[in-house]
Coordinates of C-alpha atoms in Angstrom, one line a residue:
M7 CA 78.7 100.7 148.4
K8 CA 78.9 97.4 146.4
K9 CA 75.5 98.0 145.0
I10 CA 76.6 101.3 143.6
V11 CA 79.8 99.8 142.0
Y12 CA 77.7 96.9 140.4
S13 CA 75.2 99.5 139.1
V14 CA 77.9 101.5 137.5
L15 CA 79.5 98.5 135.9
F16 CA 76.1 97.3 134.7
V17 CA 75.4 100.7 133.0
L18 CA 78.9 100.8 131.5
F19 CA 78.5 97.3 130.1
F20 CA 75.2 98.0 128.3
L21 CA 76.5 101.4 127.2
K22 CA 79.5 99.7 125.6
V23 CA 77.3 97.2 123.9
D24 CA 75.1 99.9 122.6
L25 CA 78.0 101.9 121.3
Y26 CA 79.5 98.9 119.5
A27 CA 76.1 98.2 117.9
Q28 CA 75.9 101.7 116.6
E29 CA 79.6 102.3 115.7
G30 CA 81.1 98.9 115.1
E31 CA 81.9 97.8 111.6
V32 CA 82.3 94.5 109.9
E33 CA 86.0 93.9 109.4
I34 CA 87.3 92.9 105.9
F35 CA 90.4 90.7 105.5
L36 CA 91.9 90.5 102.0
I37 CA 93.2 87.1 101.0
D38 CA 94.0 87.3 97.3
S39 CA 93.9 90.3 95.0
F40 CA 95.7 90.2 91.6
A41 CA 95.3 90.4 87.9
T42 CA 96.7 87.5 85.7
P43 CA 99.7 88.6 83.6
E44 CA 98.5 87.1 80.3
L45 CA 95.9 88.7 78.1
P46 CA 93.0 89.1 78.7
H47 CA 93.7 90.1 82.3
V48 CA 91.5 88.3 84.8
F49 CA 91.0 89.9 88.3
V50 CA 91.0 87.3 91.1
L51 CA 89.7 88.5 94.5
S52 CA 89.0 86.7 97.7
F53 CA 88.4 87.9 101.2
F54 CA 86.6 87.0 104.4
T55 CA 84.6 89.1 106.9
T56 CA 83.9 89.0 110.6
D57 CA 80.2 88.6 110.0
S58 CA 77.9 87.2 107.4
V59 CA 77.3 89.9 104.8
T60 CA 76.7 90.6 101.1
S61 CA 79.4 92.4 99.2
K62 CA 80.4 94.4 96.2
L63 CA 83.5 95.7 94.5
V64 CA 83.9 99.4 93.4
F65 CA 86.7 100.4 90.9
N66 CA 87.7 104.0 90.7
K67 CA 84.7 105.0 92.8
K68 CA 82.4 104.4 89.8
I69 CA 82.5 100.9 88.4
E70 CA 80.6 98.3 90.5
K71 CA 80.7 94.5 90.6
E72 CA 78.6 92.3 92.8
V73 CA 80.7 89.8 94.7
T74 CA 78.4 88.0 97.1
T75 CA 74.6 88.3 96.8
E76 CA 73.8 86.1 99.8
L77 CA 74.9 86.5 103.4
S78 CA 78.3 84.9 103.8
D79 CA 81.7 85.4 105.6
N80 CA 83.7 84.0 102.7
H81 CA 83.8 86.0 99.4
K82 CA 85.3 85.2 96.1
I83 CA 85.1 86.6 92.5
K84 CA 86.9 86.2 89.3
F85 CA 86.2 88.2 86.1
D86 CA 87.7 89.4 82.9
L87 CA 89.0 93.0 82.9
T88 CA 88.6 93.6 79.2
D89 CA 85.3 95.6 79.5
I90 CA 86.8 97.8 82.2
K91 CA 88.5 100.9 80.8
I92 CA 92.1 100.8 82.1
D93 CA 94.3 103.9 81.6
S94 CA 96.7 103.2 84.5
S95 CA 98.9 100.4 85.7
Y96 CA 97.3 100.7 89.2
I97 CA 93.5 100.7 89.7
P98 CA 92.1 101.8 93.1
F99 CA 89.2 99.7 94.5
E100 CA 87.2 99.4 97.7
I101 CA 85.1 96.6 99.0
Y102 CA 81.6 97.4 100.4
V103 CA 79.7 94.9 102.6
Y104 CA 76.2 95.0 104.0
D105 CA 75.0 93.0 107.1
K106 CA 71.5 91.5 107.6
N107 CA 70.2 94.9 108.7
G108 CA 71.6 96.6 105.6
I109 CA 74.2 98.5 107.5
E110 CA 77.2 99.3 105.3
S111 CA 80.9 98.8 106.0
K112 CA 83.7 99.7 103.7
S113 CA 87.3 98.5 103.4
E114 CA 90.4 100.7 103.0
T115 CA 91.4 101.6 99.4
F116 CA 93.4 98.9 97.8
Q117 CA 95.5 99.1 94.6
L118 CA 95.2 96.5 91.8
F119 CA 98.3 96.3 89.7
I120 CA 97.7 95.6 86.0
P121 CA 100.8 93.9 84.4
Y122 CA 102.0 96.5 81.9
K123 CA 102.2 95.4 78.3
K124 CA 102.2 97.9 75.5
E125 CA 100.6 96.8 72.3
M126 CA 101.4 98.4 68.9
V127 CA 98.4 98.4 66.6
I128 CA 97.9 99.8 63.1
K129 CA 94.6 99.5 61.1
N130 CA 94.5 96.9 58.3
D131 CA 98.1 95.8 58.9
P132 CA 99.0 95.1 62.6
G133 CA 102.4 93.6 61.6
L134 CA 103.6 96.6 59.6
L135 CA 104.0 98.9 62.5
F136 CA 105.9 96.4 64.6
V137 CA 108.3 95.5 61.7
C138 CA 108.9 99.0 60.4
L139 CA 108.6 101.2 63.5
G140 CA 109.4 98.7 66.2
G141 CA 112.5 97.5 64.4
I142 CA 113.9 100.0 62.0
V143 CA 112.8 103.3 63.6
F144 CA 113.7 102.2 67.1
S145 CA 117.3 101.4 66.0
L146 CA 117.8 104.8 64.3
P147 CA 120.3 107.1 66.2
S148 CA 119.4 110.7 67.0
P149 CA 121.2 113.5 65.2
T150 CA 123.0 115.8 67.6
L151 CA 124.8 119.1 67.4
F152 CA 127.9 118.8 69.5
N153 CA 129.7 122.0 70.6
Y154 CA 133.2 121.5 72.0
N155 CA 135.6 124.4 72.8
G156 CA 133.6 126.7 70.6
E157 CA 133.6 124.4 67.6
N158 CA 130.5 122.6 66.3
Y159 CA 130.5 118.9 65.3
F160 CA 127.9 116.5 64.1
S161 CA 127.1 113.5 66.4
L162 CA 124.9 110.4 66.3
V163 CA 123.4 109.3 69.6
K164 CA 121.5 106.2 70.5
E165 CA 119.7 106.0 73.9
I166 CA 118.1 102.8 75.0
P167 CA 115.8 102.9 78.1
L168 CA 116.7 99.8 80.1
I169 CA 114.4 99.9 83.1
T170 CA 111.2 102.0 83.3
Y171 CA 109.0 102.6 86.3
Y172 CA 105.2 103.1 86.0
S173 CA 102.8 104.2 88.8
G174 CA 100.0 106.3 87.3
G175 CA 99.4 105.5 83.6
Y176 CA 100.4 103.9 80.4
N177 CA 101.3 106.9 78.4
Y178 CA 104.7 107.5 79.9
P179 CA 106.7 106.1 82.8
D180 CA 107.4 108.2 85.9
S181 CA 111.1 107.6 85.4
Y182 CA 113.6 105.4 83.6
I183 CA 117.2 104.3 83.6
S184 CA 118.9 104.4 80.2
M185 CA 122.2 103.6 78.5
E186 CA 123.5 105.6 75.6
Y187 CA 126.3 105.6 73.1
A188 CA 127.4 108.6 71.1
Y189 CA 129.8 109.0 68.2
V190 CA 131.1 112.5 67.3
F191 CA 132.4 113.0 63.8
N192 CA 135.8 114.7 63.4
A193 CA 136.0 115.8 67.0
P194 CA 139.0 115.5 69.4
V195 CA 136.9 113.2 71.5
K196 CA 134.8 110.8 69.4
N197 CA 133.2 108.1 71.6
F198 CA 131.0 108.5 74.7
M199 CA 129.1 106.0 76.8
R200 CA 126.5 107.2 79.3
L201 CA 124.3 105.7 82.1
G202 CA 121.5 108.0 83.1
Y203 CA 118.4 108.5 85.2
K204 CA 115.4 110.5 83.7
Q205 CA 112.2 111.7 85.4
I206 CA 109.1 112.4 83.2
Y207 CA 106.5 115.0 84.0
Q208 CA 103.4 114.9 81.7
I209 CA 102.1 118.4 81.0
P210 CA 99.3 119.9 78.9
V211 CA 99.6 120.9 75.3
I212 CA 102.9 119.0 74.7
E213 CA 103.7 115.5 75.9
Y214 CA 106.2 115.9 78.7
V215 CA 109.2 117.6 80.2
S216 CA 112.0 115.3 81.4
P217 CA 115.0 116.4 83.5
G218 CA 117.8 113.9 83.8
L219 CA 121.3 113.3 85.0
N220 CA 124.0 111.1 83.4
L221 CA 127.4 109.8 84.1
F222 CA 129.7 109.5 81.0
T223 CA 133.0 108.2 79.9
D224 CA 135.1 108.2 76.7
F225 CA 136.9 105.0 77.9
L226 CA 140.2 107.0 77.8
G227 CA 140.0 108.8 81.2
F228 CA 137.6 111.6 80.3
N229 CA 134.8 111.0 82.7
G230 CA 132.1 113.4 83.9
V231 CA 128.5 114.3 84.6
S232 CA 125.9 115.6 82.2
P233 CA 122.6 117.1 83.4
E234 CA 120.0 117.4 80.7
V235 CA 116.4 118.4 80.0
S236 CA 114.3 117.1 77.1
I237 CA 110.8 118.0 75.8
G238 CA 108.5 115.5 74.3
W239 CA 106.5 117.4 71.6
F240 CA 104.1 114.9 69.9
K241 CA 103.5 111.2 69.3
I242 CA 103.8 109.2 66.1
S243 CA 101.4 106.2 65.9
N244 CA 101.1 106.1 69.7
V245 CA 104.5 104.4 69.8
F246 CA 107.2 107.0 69.4
T247 CA 107.5 110.6 70.7
V248 CA 109.4 113.3 68.9
F249 CA 111.6 115.1 71.4
S250 CA 114.3 117.7 71.6
K251 CA 117.0 117.7 74.3
Y252 CA 119.7 120.0 75.7
R253 CA 122.6 118.5 77.6
Y254 CA 125.5 120.1 79.4
N255 CA 128.6 117.9 79.9
F256 CA 131.4 118.6 82.3
K257 CA 134.2 116.9 84.2
P258 CA 134.1 117.9 87.9
G259 CA 137.1 120.1 88.8
E260 CA 137.8 121.1 85.2
K261 CA 136.3 123.8 83.1
T262 CA 138.2 123.5 79.8
N263 CA 136.5 120.4 78.6
D264 CA 132.9 121.4 79.1
F265 CA 130.7 120.8 76.0
H266 CA 127.1 121.2 75.0
E267 CA 124.7 119.0 73.0
L268 CA 121.4 119.7 71.2
T269 CA 119.5 116.6 70.1
I270 CA 116.3 115.7 68.1
G271 CA 115.1 112.2 68.2
L272 CA 112.4 109.6 68.9
Y273 CA 111.6 108.3 72.4
S274 CA 110.1 104.9 73.1
D275 CA 110.3 102.5 76.0
F276 CA 108.9 99.6 74.1
F277 CA 111.9 97.3 74.5
S278 CA 112.7 98.2 78.1
I279 CA 111.9 96.3 81.3
N280 CA 108.8 97.8 82.9
F281 CA 107.9 98.0 86.6

């Protein structure tokens, strides 16, 4: 009986070893993975493995960089990202390793965050765009048609994106939080301050569609909620986007003070805090 038990254990032991040899993978443990915040961005990567292997790095499943060309369990690389086309604030990458027999193992997919910094550039005069558009144009308020109790009024509105959140690209944020001041000429209620949250969906043909929700006050007890939707039509110098917006404003529990707004303006998040 003991011989039978020992025989079974013996077979199971070698079966386990054989299965491990066929299916086991070299484990990869990430130590450092970051891009330096200053320009040019430099990618710093270090990791170790459970066996001596050679290794390479693959960005976006197509850009390859050799990390270790000789068998080792300690791997480090540092290189400039300038030559790598970057159109997103997050770049997926994988680590591939090869043991002495050439058997490949692969890491999970990691995300490299590139510190977002939008640069305004104009041919032959890089300072002109910053001074003129970045200063003067950004400060211009948006003309708005203000309809209150059936009467139309002219309004000037200035929205400032305070905090923007990026996850997939540099063209537009996924969402942002903004503060806004509006002055309505000759209307019964003239001043409004708003704090709002906006979501941006980039779509073909035009730039984006952006639904949003705001809280507003006139500082005199008229407080309410204002859902809105804006459409980004086209860009100017890759810095500003011409948009139009419709907004409905109401005070919960009251219907007599509802009012509507139609706005045309320029959107830019250049002066906001980006995440």
